[in-house]
Amino acid sequence: MIISALVLTKNEEEMVEGCLKQLGFANEIVIVDQNSQDHTLEIARKYTDRIFESSANNFAQNRNTLKDQAKGRWLLYVDADERLSRELIKEIKIAISKNEFGAFYIPRKNYVLGKWVRHGGWWPDYAPRLFAKSKLEKWEGVVHESPVISGKIGYLKTPIEHLSARSMSQMFSKSINWAKIEADLFLKHGHRQVGIASILKLSAFEFIRRYILKLGFLDGVVGLIEGIYQSLHQAMILTYLWEAQNRKNRR
């Protein structure tokens, strides 16, 4: 078996069919589902019976489970909201046939509210997606997981389309979830006490970095929205951290 397509899912009934339809070129599709409460699994079963359930709220752990369950010599990780073009699939097949690299990073075109965001630090946004199974040792990290790879790393040219931020409600729902986790990690590692000054300073800097220094203003209204959103996300992390620190100090 040559290619295993690996997908993490959690309440992805809106996006999962479009994802799985495009993976017909793979020799198998393996899914790890994180307790979906919608029709995700019902849809997924139309495309594969290799579905495993996980209660872990940890991307690295779940990606490692996908790796362990895969039978292919090459592993292609695809998120439910990512789309591969015919050109990218062709490039993937050529890349693995040459067998020159142990892993490949693929550029991502990130879409926010239907618009491709070219600035603000979001392009080309190379993501590790394709691995020789023998060269991928493990994934590590809770929120921003990263692979431990042996061997040379290559970079593909054709991008994945990432339909990540489809509505403001979805964006803020994701922030509420992950800001709490990031705050807990900062608390665990002994982050200094958060106050008004640090919340204002760091959230303002995040807006300036995204919107001005990284030229987010060139993306028009969506660039402004994205800059504000990233600033608010930073403020949410720090606010959750302030709350946790004060709760800890009262004990």
Short mmCIF file of C-alpha atoms in Angstrom, two decimals:
data_model
loop_
_atom_site.label_atom_id
_atom_site.label_comp_id
_atom_site.label_asym_id
_atom_site.label_seq_id
_atom_site.Cartn_x
_atom_site.Cartn_y
_atom_site.Cartn_z
CA MET A 1 0.00 0.00 0.00
CA ILE A 2 1.47 3.35 -1.05
CA ILE A 3 -0.61 6.31 0.26
CA SER A 4 -2.74 6.54 3.39
CA ALA A 5 -4.88 9.69 3.60
CA LEU A 6 -5.34 10.63 7.27
CA VAL A 7 -8.13 12.89 8.54
CA LEU A 8 -9.05 14.23 11.98
CA THR A 9 -12.72 15.07 12.46
CA LYS A 10 -14.92 16.70 15.08
CA ASN A 11 -18.40 17.90 14.14
CA GLU A 12 -17.42 18.42 10.51
CA GLU A 13 -20.68 17.49 8.76
CA GLU A 14 -20.46 20.68 6.69
CA MET A 15 -16.97 19.99 5.33
CA VAL A 16 -16.11 16.31 5.64
CA GLU A 17 -17.76 15.03 2.44
CA GLY A 18 -15.92 17.54 0.28
CA CYS A 19 -12.71 16.45 1.95
CA LEU A 20 -13.21 12.70 1.58
CA LYS A 21 -14.47 12.90 -2.02
CA GLN A 22 -11.12 14.27 -3.17
CA LEU A 23 -9.09 11.46 -1.55
CA GLY A 24 -10.05 8.72 -3.99
CA PHE A 25 -6.47 8.62 -5.29
CA ALA A 26 -5.23 7.30 -1.91
CA ASN A 27 -5.03 3.58 -1.20
CA GLU A 28 -6.89 4.02 2.08
CA ILE A 29 -8.59 6.72 4.13
CA VAL A 30 -8.14 6.61 7.90
CA ILE A 31 -10.20 8.83 10.21
CA VAL A 32 -9.81 9.60 13.89
CA ASP A 33 -12.99 11.24 15.18
CA GLN A 34 -13.15 13.28 18.37
CA ASN A 35 -16.65 12.50 19.63
CA SER A 36 -18.62 14.16 16.84
CA GLN A 37 -22.23 14.91 17.81
CA ASP A 38 -23.50 15.70 14.32
CA HIS A 39 -23.66 13.63 11.09
CA THR A 40 -19.89 13.52 10.53
CA LEU A 41 -19.51 9.78 11.11
CA GLU A 42 -22.59 8.92 9.06
CA ILE A 43 -21.08 10.78 6.09
CA ALA A 44 -17.57 9.42 6.66
CA ARG A 45 -18.75 5.80 6.58
CA LYS A 46 -19.71 6.27 2.92
CA TYR A 47 -16.00 6.64 2.11
CA THR A 48 -14.16 4.40 4.60
CA ASP A 49 -14.67 1.85 7.34
CA ARG A 50 -11.30 2.68 8.92
CA ILE A 51 -12.70 5.05 11.55
CA PHE A 52 -11.35 5.26 15.08
CA GLU A 53 -12.79 7.25 17.97
CA SER A 54 -10.74 9.37 20.37
CA SER A 55 -11.65 11.34 23.47
CA ALA A 56 -8.29 13.16 23.51
CA ASN A 57 -8.45 16.92 22.99
CA ASN A 58 -4.86 16.88 21.76
CA PHE A 59 -3.91 17.25 18.11
CA ALA A 60 -0.49 15.61 18.45
CA GLN A 61 -1.89 12.55 20.20
CA ASN A 62 -4.62 12.13 17.61
CA ARG A 63 -2.22 12.59 14.70
CA ASN A 64 0.00 9.92 16.26
CA THR A 65 -3.03 7.60 16.42
CA LEU A 66 -3.62 8.19 12.71
CA LYS A 67 0.00 7.34 11.99
CA ASP A 68 -0.18 4.13 14.03
CA GLN A 69 -3.34 2.97 12.26
CA ALA A 70 -2.12 3.74 8.72
CA LYS A 71 -0.94 0.92 6.48
CA GLY A 72 0.60 2.99 3.68
CA ARG A 73 4.28 3.73 3.12
CA TRP A 74 3.38 7.41 2.69
CA LEU A 75 1.11 9.40 4.98
CA LEU A 76 -0.90 12.38 3.74
CA TYR A 77 -2.55 14.40 6.52
CA VAL A 78 -5.57 16.39 5.34
CA ASP A 79 -7.85 18.49 7.55
CA ALA A 80 -11.59 18.36 6.88
CA ASP A 81 -11.56 21.99 5.69
CA GLU A 82 -8.66 21.52 3.27
CA ARG A 83 -9.01 20.98 -0.47
CA LEU A 84 -6.49 19.48 -2.91
CA SER A 85 -6.41 20.43 -6.58
CA ARG A 86 -5.66 17.97 -9.39
CA GLU A 87 -2.33 19.72 -9.84
CA LEU A 88 -1.39 19.15 -6.20
CA ILE A 89 -2.40 15.48 -6.32
CA LYS A 90 -0.23 15.05 -9.41
CA GLU A 91 2.70 16.78 -7.68
CA ILE A 92 2.27 14.54 -4.61
CA LYS A 93 2.42 11.39 -6.76
CA ILE A 94 5.54 12.61 -8.57
CA ALA A 95 7.23 13.60 -5.29
CA ILE A 96 6.77 10.24 -3.61
CA SER A 97 7.82 8.33 -6.75
CA LYS A 98 11.24 10.04 -6.66
CA ASN A 99 11.76 9.06 -3.01
CA GLU A 100 14.28 11.89 -2.43
CA PHE A 101 12.79 13.30 0.80
CA GLY A 102 11.40 11.88 4.02
CA ALA A 103 8.71 14.55 4.35
CA PHE A 104 7.18 17.47 2.50
CA TYR A 105 5.73 20.81 3.54
CA ILE A 106 2.87 22.10 1.39
CA PRO A 107 1.88 25.79 1.08
CA ARG A 108 -1.65 26.66 2.21
CA LYS A 109 -3.98 29.28 0.78
CA ASN A 110 -5.96 30.38 3.84
CA TYR A 111 -9.48 31.67 3.18
CA VAL A 112 -11.13 34.02 5.68
CA LEU A 113 -14.83 34.75 5.09
CA GLY A 114 -14.47 33.48 1.53
CA LYS A 115 -11.40 35.55 0.61
CA TRP A 116 -7.85 34.26 0.10
CA VAL A 117 -5.72 36.13 2.63
CA ARG A 118 -2.33 36.82 1.02
CA HIS A 119 -0.85 39.01 3.75
CA GLY A 120 -0.79 39.33 7.53
CA GLY A 121 1.66 36.42 7.76
CA TRP A 122 -0.76 33.93 6.18
CA TRP A 123 0.96 33.15 2.89
CA PRO A 124 2.53 30.81 1.93
CA ASP A 125 1.91 29.22 5.40
CA TYR A 126 3.84 26.00 4.74
CA ALA A 127 2.34 23.07 6.67
CA PRO A 128 3.84 19.58 7.17
CA ARG A 129 1.41 17.26 5.42
CA LEU A 130 3.20 14.45 3.53
CA PHE A 131 5.54 11.93 5.19
CA ALA A 132 7.27 8.66 4.51
CA LYS A 133 5.90 6.63 7.41
CA SER A 134 9.37 5.32 8.25
CA LYS A 135 10.66 8.90 8.61
CA LEU A 136 7.87 10.30 10.83
CA GLU A 137 8.85 9.51 14.42
CA LYS A 138 5.95 11.25 16.16
CA TRP A 139 3.92 14.42 16.58
CA GLU A 140 4.34 16.54 19.70
CA GLY A 141 2.68 19.63 21.20
CA VAL A 142 -0.88 20.26 22.40
CA VAL A 143 -2.20 23.18 20.30
CA HIS A 144 0.50 23.97 17.75
CA GLU A 145 1.60 20.41 17.12
CA SER A 146 4.73 19.67 15.10
CA PRO A 147 6.24 16.50 13.62
CA VAL A 148 9.56 14.94 14.60
CA ILE A 149 11.10 13.86 11.30
CA SER A 150 14.25 12.00 10.31
CA GLY A 151 15.64 12.54 6.84
CA LYS A 152 15.52 15.42 4.38
CA ILE A 153 12.53 17.77 4.08
CA GLY A 154 11.17 18.96 0.75
CA TYR A 155 8.69 21.68 -0.21
CA LEU A 156 5.92 21.27 -2.76
CA LYS A 157 4.86 24.19 -4.94
CA THR A 158 1.12 23.66 -5.47
CA PRO A 159 -0.95 24.89 -2.52
CA ILE A 160 -3.71 23.31 -0.47
CA GLU A 161 -6.81 25.49 -0.17
CA HIS A 162 -7.68 25.95 3.50
CA LEU A 163 -11.31 26.99 4.04
CA SER A 164 -10.76 27.66 7.71
CA ALA A 165 -12.63 30.82 8.74
CA ARG A 166 -16.04 30.55 7.09
CA SER A 167 -18.00 32.75 9.52
CA MET A 168 -17.36 35.03 12.48
CA SER A 169 -19.30 32.74 14.82
CA GLN A 170 -17.12 29.80 13.81
CA MET A 171 -13.95 31.86 14.31
CA PHE A 172 -14.92 32.95 17.83
CA SER A 173 -16.12 29.48 18.78
CA LYS A 174 -12.70 28.12 17.85
CA SER A 175 -10.97 30.91 19.79
CA ILE A 176 -12.95 30.23 22.96
CA ASN A 177 -11.86 26.60 22.85
CA TRP A 178 -8.18 27.05 22.01
CA ALA A 179 -7.55 30.24 23.99
CA LYS A 180 -8.38 28.32 27.16
CA ILE A 181 -5.93 25.56 26.26
CA GLU A 182 -3.17 28.03 25.38
CA ALA A 183 -3.76 29.91 28.64
CA ASP A 184 -3.46 26.66 30.60
CA LEU A 185 -0.15 25.93 28.88
CA PHE A 186 1.17 29.39 29.79
CA LEU A 187 0.06 28.85 33.40
CA LYS A 188 1.76 25.46 33.50
CA HIS A 189 5.03 27.00 32.33
CA GLY A 190 4.94 29.79 34.91
CA HIS A 191 4.01 32.81 32.77
CA ARG A 192 4.47 36.05 34.67
CA GLN A 193 1.40 37.66 36.23
CA VAL A 194 -0.94 39.18 33.67
CA GLY A 195 -2.34 42.68 34.20
CA ILE A 196 -4.08 45.47 32.31
CA ALA A 197 -0.85 46.70 30.74
CA SER A 198 0.20 43.31 29.37
CA ILE A 199 -3.25 42.55 27.93
CA LEU A 200 -3.42 45.94 26.17
CA LYS A 201 0.21 45.86 25.04
CA LEU A 202 0.29 42.34 23.62
CA SER A 203 -3.12 42.44 21.94
CA ALA A 204 -2.32 45.83 20.37
CA PHE A 205 1.04 44.55 19.16
CA GLU A 206 -0.64 41.52 17.58
CA PHE A 207 -2.90 43.85 15.57
CA ILE A 208 0.03 46.04 14.52
CA ARG A 209 2.10 43.00 13.58
CA ARG A 210 -0.63 41.43 11.46
CA TYR A 211 -2.26 44.49 9.94
CA ILE A 212 0.71 46.84 9.45
CA LEU A 213 4.06 45.03 9.70
CA LYS A 214 2.80 41.96 7.81
CA LEU A 215 0.82 44.15 5.36
CA GLY A 216 -2.60 42.79 6.27
CA PHE A 217 -4.15 46.09 5.14
CA LEU A 218 -3.51 45.00 1.55
CA ASP A 219 -6.26 42.39 1.96
CA GLY A 220 -8.92 45.08 2.35
CA VAL A 221 -11.84 44.67 4.74
CA VAL A 222 -11.04 41.01 5.39
CA GLY A 223 -7.46 41.98 6.26
CA LEU A 224 -8.80 44.45 8.83
CA ILE A 225 -11.22 41.87 10.26
CA GLU A 226 -8.45 39.28 10.50
CA GLY A 227 -6.13 41.75 12.24
CA ILE A 228 -8.82 42.63 14.79
CA TYR A 229 -9.69 38.97 15.29
CA GLN A 230 -6.08 37.94 15.96
CA SER A 231 -5.76 40.82 18.42
CA LEU A 232 -8.91 39.70 20.23
CA HIS A 233 -7.69 36.10 20.26
CA GLN A 234 -4.50 37.25 21.97
CA ALA A 235 -6.57 39.22 24.50
CA MET A 236 -8.73 36.15 25.16
CA ILE A 237 -5.67 34.00 25.90
CA LEU A 238 -4.33 36.59 28.34
CA THR A 239 -7.72 37.10 29.98
CA TYR A 240 -8.13 33.37 30.56
CA LEU A 241 -4.58 33.31 31.89
CA TRP A 242 -5.32 36.23 34.26
CA GLU A 243 -8.41 34.38 35.48
CA ALA A 244 -6.45 31.16 36.08
CA GLN A 245 -3.59 32.98 37.82
CA ASN A 246 -5.95 34.75 40.20
CA ARG A 247 -7.82 31.55 40.93
CA LYS A 248 -4.51 29.87 41.74
CA ASN A 249 -3.40 32.79 43.97
CA ARG A 250 -6.59 32.60 46.03
CA ARG A 251 -5.94 29.01 47.09
#
